Coordinates of C-alpha atoms and ligand atoms in Angstrom, one line a residue:
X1 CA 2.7 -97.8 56.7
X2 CA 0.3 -98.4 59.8
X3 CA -0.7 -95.1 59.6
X4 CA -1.4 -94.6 55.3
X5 CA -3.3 -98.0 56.2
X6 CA -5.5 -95.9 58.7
X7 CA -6.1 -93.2 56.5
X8 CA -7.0 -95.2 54.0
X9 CA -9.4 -97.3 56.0
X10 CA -10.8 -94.2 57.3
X11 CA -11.5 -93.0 53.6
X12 CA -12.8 -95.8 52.3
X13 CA -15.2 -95.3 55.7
X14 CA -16.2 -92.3 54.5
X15 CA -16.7 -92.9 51.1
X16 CA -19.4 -95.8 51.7
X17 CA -21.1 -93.8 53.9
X18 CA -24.8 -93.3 52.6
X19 CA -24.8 -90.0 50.8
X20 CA -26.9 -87.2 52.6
X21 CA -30.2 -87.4 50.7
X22 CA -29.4 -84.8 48.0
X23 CA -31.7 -81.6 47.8
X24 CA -32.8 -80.7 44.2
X25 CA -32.7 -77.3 43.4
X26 CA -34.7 -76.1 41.2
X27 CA -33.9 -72.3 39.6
X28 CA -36.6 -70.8 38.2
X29 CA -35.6 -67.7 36.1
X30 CA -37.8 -64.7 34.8
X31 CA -37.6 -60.9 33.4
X32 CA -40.8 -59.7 34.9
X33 CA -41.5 -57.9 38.7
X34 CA -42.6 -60.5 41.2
X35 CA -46.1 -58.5 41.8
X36 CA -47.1 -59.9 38.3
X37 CA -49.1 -62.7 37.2
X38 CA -46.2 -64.9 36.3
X39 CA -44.4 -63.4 39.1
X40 CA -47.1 -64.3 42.1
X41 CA -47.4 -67.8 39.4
X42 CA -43.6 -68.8 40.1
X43 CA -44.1 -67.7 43.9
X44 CA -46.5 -69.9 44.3
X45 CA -45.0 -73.1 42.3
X46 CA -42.4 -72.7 44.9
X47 CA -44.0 -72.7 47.7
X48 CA -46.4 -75.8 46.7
X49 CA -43.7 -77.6 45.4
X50 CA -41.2 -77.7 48.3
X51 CA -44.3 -78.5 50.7
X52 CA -45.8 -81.3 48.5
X53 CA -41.5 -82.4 48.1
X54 CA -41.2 -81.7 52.0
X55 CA -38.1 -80.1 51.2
X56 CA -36.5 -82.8 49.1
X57 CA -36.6 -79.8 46.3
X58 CA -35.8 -76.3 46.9
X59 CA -37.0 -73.7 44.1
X60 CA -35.2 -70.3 43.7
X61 CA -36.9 -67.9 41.7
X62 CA -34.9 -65.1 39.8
X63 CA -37.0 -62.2 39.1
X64 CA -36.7 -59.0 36.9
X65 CA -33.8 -60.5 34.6
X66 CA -31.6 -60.7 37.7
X67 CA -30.1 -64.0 36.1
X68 CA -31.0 -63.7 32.4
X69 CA -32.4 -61.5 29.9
X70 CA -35.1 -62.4 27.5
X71 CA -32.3 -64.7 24.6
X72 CA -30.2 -65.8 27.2
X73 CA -32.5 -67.1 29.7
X74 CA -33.2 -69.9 27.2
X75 CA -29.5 -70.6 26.3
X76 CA -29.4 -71.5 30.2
X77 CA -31.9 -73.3 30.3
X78 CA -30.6 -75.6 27.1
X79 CA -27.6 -75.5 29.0
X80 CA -28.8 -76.8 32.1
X81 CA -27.6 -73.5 34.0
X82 CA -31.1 -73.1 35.2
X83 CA -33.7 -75.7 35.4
X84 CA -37.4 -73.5 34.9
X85 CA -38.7 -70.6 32.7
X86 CA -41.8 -69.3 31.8
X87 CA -40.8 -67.0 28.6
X88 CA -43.7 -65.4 26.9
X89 CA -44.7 -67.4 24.1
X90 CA -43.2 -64.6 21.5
X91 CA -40.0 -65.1 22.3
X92 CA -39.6 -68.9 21.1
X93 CA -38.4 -68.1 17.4
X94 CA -34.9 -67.6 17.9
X95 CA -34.8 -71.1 19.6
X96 CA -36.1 -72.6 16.0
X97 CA -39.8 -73.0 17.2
X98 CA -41.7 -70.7 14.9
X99 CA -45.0 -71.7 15.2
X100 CA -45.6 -70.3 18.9
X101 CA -45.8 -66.4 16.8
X102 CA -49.4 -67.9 16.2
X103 CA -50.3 -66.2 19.7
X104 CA -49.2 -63.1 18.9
X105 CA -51.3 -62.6 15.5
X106 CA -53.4 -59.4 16.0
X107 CA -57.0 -60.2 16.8
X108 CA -56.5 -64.5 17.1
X109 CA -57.9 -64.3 20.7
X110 CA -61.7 -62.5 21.4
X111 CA -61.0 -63.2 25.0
X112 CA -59.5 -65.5 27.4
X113 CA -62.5 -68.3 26.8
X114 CA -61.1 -68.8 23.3
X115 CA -57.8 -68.5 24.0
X116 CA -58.3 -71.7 26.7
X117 CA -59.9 -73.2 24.2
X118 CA -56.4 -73.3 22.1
X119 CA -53.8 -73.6 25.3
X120 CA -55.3 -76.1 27.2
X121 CA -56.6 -78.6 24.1
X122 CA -54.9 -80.2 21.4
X123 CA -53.3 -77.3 19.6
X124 CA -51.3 -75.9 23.4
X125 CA -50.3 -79.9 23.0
X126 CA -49.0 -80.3 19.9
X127 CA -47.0 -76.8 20.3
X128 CA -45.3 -77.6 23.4
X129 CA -44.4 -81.1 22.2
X130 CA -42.2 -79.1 19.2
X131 CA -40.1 -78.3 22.3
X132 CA -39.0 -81.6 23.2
X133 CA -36.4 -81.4 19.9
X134 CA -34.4 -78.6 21.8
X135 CA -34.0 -80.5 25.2
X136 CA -36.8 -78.6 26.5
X137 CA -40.3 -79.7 27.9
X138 CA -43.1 -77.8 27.5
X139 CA -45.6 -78.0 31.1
X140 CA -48.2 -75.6 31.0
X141 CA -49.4 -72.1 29.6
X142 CA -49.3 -69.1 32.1
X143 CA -52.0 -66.0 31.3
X144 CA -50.9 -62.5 31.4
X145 CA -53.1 -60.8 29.0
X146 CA -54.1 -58.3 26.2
X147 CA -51.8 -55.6 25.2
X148 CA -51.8 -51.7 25.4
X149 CA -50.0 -49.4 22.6
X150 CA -48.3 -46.8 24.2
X151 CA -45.9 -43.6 23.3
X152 CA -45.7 -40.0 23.9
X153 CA -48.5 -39.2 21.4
X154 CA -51.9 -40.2 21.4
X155 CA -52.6 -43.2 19.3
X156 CA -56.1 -43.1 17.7
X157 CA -55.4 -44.4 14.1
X158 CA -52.8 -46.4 12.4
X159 CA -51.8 -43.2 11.0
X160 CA -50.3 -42.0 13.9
X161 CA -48.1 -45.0 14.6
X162 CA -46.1 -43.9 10.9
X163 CA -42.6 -43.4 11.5
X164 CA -42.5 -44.2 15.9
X165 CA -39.5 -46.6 16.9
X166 CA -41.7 -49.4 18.5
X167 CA -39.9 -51.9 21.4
X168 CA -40.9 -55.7 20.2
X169 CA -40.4 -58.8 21.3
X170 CA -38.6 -60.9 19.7
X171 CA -41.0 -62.2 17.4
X172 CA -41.3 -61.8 13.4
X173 CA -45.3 -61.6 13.5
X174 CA -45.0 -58.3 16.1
X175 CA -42.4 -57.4 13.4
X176 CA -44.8 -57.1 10.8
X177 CA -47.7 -55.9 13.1
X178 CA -45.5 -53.0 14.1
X179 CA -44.9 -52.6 10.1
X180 CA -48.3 -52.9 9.3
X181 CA -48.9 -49.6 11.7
X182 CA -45.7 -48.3 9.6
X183 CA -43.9 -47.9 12.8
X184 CA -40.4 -48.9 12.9
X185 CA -40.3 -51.9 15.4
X186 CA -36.7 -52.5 17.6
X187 CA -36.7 -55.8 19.2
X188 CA -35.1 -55.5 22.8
X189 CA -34.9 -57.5 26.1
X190 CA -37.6 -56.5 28.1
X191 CA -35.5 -55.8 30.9
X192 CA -34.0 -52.7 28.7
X193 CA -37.4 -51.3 27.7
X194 CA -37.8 -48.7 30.6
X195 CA -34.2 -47.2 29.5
X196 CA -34.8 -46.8 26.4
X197 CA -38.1 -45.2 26.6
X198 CA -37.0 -42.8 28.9
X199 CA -34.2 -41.9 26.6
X200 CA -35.5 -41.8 23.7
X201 CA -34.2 -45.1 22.0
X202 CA -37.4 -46.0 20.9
X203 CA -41.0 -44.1 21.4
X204 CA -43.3 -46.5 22.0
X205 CA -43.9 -50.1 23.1
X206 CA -46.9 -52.7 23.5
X207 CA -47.4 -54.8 26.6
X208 CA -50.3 -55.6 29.3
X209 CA -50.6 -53.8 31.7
X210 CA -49.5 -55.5 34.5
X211 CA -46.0 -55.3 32.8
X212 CA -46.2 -52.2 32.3
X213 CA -47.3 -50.7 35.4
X214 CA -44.5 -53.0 37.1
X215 CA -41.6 -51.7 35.3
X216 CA -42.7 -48.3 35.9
X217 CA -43.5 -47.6 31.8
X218 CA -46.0 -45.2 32.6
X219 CA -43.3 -42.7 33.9
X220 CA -42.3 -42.5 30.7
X221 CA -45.3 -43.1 28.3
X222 CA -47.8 -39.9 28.1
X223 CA -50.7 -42.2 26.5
X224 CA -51.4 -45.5 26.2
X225 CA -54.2 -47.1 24.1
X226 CA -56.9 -50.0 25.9
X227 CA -56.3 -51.4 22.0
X228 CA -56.7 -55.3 22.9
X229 CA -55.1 -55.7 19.5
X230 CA -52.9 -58.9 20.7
X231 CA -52.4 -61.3 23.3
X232 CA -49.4 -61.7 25.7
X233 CA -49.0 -65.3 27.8
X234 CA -46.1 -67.5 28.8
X235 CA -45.4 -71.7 28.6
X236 CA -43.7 -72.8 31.3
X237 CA -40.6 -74.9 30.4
X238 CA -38.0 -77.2 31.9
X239 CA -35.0 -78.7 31.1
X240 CA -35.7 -82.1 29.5
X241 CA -33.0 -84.0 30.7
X242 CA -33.5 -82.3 34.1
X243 CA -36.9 -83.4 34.3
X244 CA -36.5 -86.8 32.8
X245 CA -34.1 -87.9 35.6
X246 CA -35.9 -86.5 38.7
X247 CA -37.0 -89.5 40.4
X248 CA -40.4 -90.5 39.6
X249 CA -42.2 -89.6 42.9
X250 CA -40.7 -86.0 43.0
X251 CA -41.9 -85.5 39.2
X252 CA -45.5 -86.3 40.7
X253 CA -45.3 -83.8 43.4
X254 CA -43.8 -81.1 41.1
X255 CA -46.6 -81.8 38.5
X256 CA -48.8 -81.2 41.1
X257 CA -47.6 -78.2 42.5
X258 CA -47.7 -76.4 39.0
X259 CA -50.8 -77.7 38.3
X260 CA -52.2 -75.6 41.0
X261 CA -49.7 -73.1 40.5
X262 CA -51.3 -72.8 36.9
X263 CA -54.9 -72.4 37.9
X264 CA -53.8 -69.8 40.3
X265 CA -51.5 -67.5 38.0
X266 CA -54.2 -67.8 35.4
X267 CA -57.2 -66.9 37.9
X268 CA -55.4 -64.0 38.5
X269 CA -54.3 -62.5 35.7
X270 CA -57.0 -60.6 34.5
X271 CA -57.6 -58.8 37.6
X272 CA -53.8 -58.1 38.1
X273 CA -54.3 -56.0 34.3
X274 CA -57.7 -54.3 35.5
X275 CA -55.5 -53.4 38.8
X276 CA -52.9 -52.2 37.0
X277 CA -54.5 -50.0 34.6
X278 CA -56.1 -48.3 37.3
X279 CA -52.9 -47.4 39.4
X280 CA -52.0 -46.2 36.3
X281 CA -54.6 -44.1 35.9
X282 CA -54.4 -42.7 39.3
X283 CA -50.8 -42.0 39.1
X284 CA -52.0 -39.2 36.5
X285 CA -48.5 -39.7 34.6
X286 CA -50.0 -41.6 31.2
X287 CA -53.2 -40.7 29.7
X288 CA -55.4 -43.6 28.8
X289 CA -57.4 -44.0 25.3
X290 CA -60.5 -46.0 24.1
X291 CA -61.2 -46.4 20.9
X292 CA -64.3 -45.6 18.8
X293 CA -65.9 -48.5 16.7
X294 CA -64.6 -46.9 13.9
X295 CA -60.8 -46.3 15.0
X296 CA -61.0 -49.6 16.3
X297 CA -62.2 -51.0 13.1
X298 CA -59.6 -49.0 11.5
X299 CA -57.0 -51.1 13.6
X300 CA -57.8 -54.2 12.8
X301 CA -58.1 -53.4 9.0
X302 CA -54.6 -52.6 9.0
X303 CA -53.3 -55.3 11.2
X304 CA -55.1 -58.4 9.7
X305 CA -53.6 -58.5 6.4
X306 CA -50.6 -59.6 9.0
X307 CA -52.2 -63.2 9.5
X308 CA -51.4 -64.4 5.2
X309 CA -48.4 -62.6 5.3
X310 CA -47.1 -65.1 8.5
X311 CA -48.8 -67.6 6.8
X312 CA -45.2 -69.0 5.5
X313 CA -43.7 -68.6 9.2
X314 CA -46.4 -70.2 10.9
X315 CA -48.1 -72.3 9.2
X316 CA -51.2 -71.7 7.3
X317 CA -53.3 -74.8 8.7
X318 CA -52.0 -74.1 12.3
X319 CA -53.1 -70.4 11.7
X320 CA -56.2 -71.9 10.7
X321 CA -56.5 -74.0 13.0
X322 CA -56.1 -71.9 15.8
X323 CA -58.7 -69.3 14.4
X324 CA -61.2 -71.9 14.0
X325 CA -60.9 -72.8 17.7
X326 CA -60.7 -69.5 19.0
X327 CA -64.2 -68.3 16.7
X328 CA -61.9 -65.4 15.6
X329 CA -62.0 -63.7 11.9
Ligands
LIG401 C1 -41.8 -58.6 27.1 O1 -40.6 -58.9 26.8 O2 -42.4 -57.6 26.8 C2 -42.5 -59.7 27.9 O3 -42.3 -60.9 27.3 C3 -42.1 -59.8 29.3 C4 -42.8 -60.9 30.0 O4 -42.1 -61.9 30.3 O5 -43.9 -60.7 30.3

């Protein structure tokens, strides 16, 4: 009897014992290579964040899919399995969020000025608020940049896309972009790409540079095509209930953290593309194309008609909207 007694003083001991302050880990999951924008971006969100949190949170990043590809990365995330994403913004219509295609419209964004113009006023806003419904918060938009066309034949005109197997995102506006072309487009997780170029699963794919320099594309793509046609970029996401619940003063200091974080993935970004087109280049593997004024022309003839025909998806006052901040026709 003494002794239960004991043990059971000794546990209640125990149990009032002040907890060991609790370290919040944060994991931060993502498909691309670490020597990317949104790769060096996450990189440095962690390291600002645990020194501003002086090591009250701890932030693991997951590159290169190494937790999650492209669909079930966000089924984690809704799931609380992982905490922080940064998907590109084509890949938020499976989750019921439609209206974030409007990036990828052909020709919506003359350069990164406009396209600041629509992330960082009241149009970003309002999109990442439509976010909040599936237990997800919207933060901040990460650059990456314009996309390339690329395949084992030159690609001058839209005539020469006409019957390719294009990889796509998983986005219904690159669906009909790729159809427009009157290529076949394949939606696959980006971590599958290199594969299935190199065997044949698909001929062709569209990215920025950076990616695909980083994933070694240009092993397996003989030309690629400086077409600018579309824009590529992230939002960087959290769990909502995660986030609501952190303790006020460690929201601060995280908010912080990826607002410098944000600056710095976004400074970089352009010159991690102009980097990587020129490694590319030097490697000597994938030939690089610029178009004329009149194949470029060409281009966009064929891919704006895209823009009504998403109208429905989208919305045709947010794709107004959006064009009428960004200048673009
Ligand atoms: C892709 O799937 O091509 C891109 O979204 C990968 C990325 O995250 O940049």
């Amino acid at each position: 009897m003494k002794k239960i007694l004991a043990v059971a003083l000794a546990l209640g001991a125990l149990m009032s014992m002040p907890a060991r302050a609790e370290e919040i880990v944060v994991k931060f999951s993502h498909v691309v290579a670490p020597n990317t924008p949104k790769g060096k971006g996450a990189e440095r969100f962690k390291e600002l964040a645990e020194k501003y949190t002086a090591g009250k949170v701890k932030v693991e990043v997951y590159p290169n899919s190494q937790l999650y590809k492209d669909k079930e990365e966000l089924e984690a995330l809704q799931l609380g399995a992982v905490q922080m994403l940064a998907p590109s913004l084509a890949k938020f219509g499976p989750l019921g969020v439609k209206e974030f295609e409007v990036f990828d419209l052909p020709y919506i964004f003359p350069d990164r000025v406009a396209l600041r113009k629509v992330t960082e006023g009241p149009v970003g806003k309002k999109l990442l608020k439509l976010l909040e419904p599936k237990g997800i918060t919207g933060l901040a938009y990460w650059d990456n940049g314009f996309k390339i066309m690329s395949a084992n034949k030159p690609l001058r005109t839209p005539d020469d896309f006409l019957g390719l197997k294009m990889r796509i995102q998983s986005s219904k506006v690159l669906e009909a972009e790729m159809k427009a072309l009157g290529a076949l487009p394949q939606v696959m997780a980006f971590s599958e790409v290199y594969q299935a170029l190199q065997t044949g699963v698909v001929d062709g794919t569209e990215n920025p540079p950076s990616n695909m320099y980083t994933q070694k594309m240009h092993e397996v793509q003989k030309y690629a095509t400086l077409s600018r046609h579309g824009y590529l970029g992230y939002a960087v996401i959290v769990n909502k209930k995660f986030w609501d619940g952190l303790p006020t003063d460690v929201r601060g200091e995280l908010e912080k953290a990826l607002a410098e974080a944000t600056t710095y993935a976004n400074d970089i970004a352009e010159k991690e593309n102009a980097d990587a087109v020129e490694a590319m280049k030097a490697s000597g593997k994938t030939e690089f194309i610029t178009l004329t004024t009149e194949q470029a022309a060409a281009w966009k003839s064929a891919l704006k008609p895209v823009w009504s025909e998403m109208g429905s998806r989208i919305g045709k006052d947010l794709i107004t909207e959006v064009a009428k901040t960004t200048g673009a026709e």
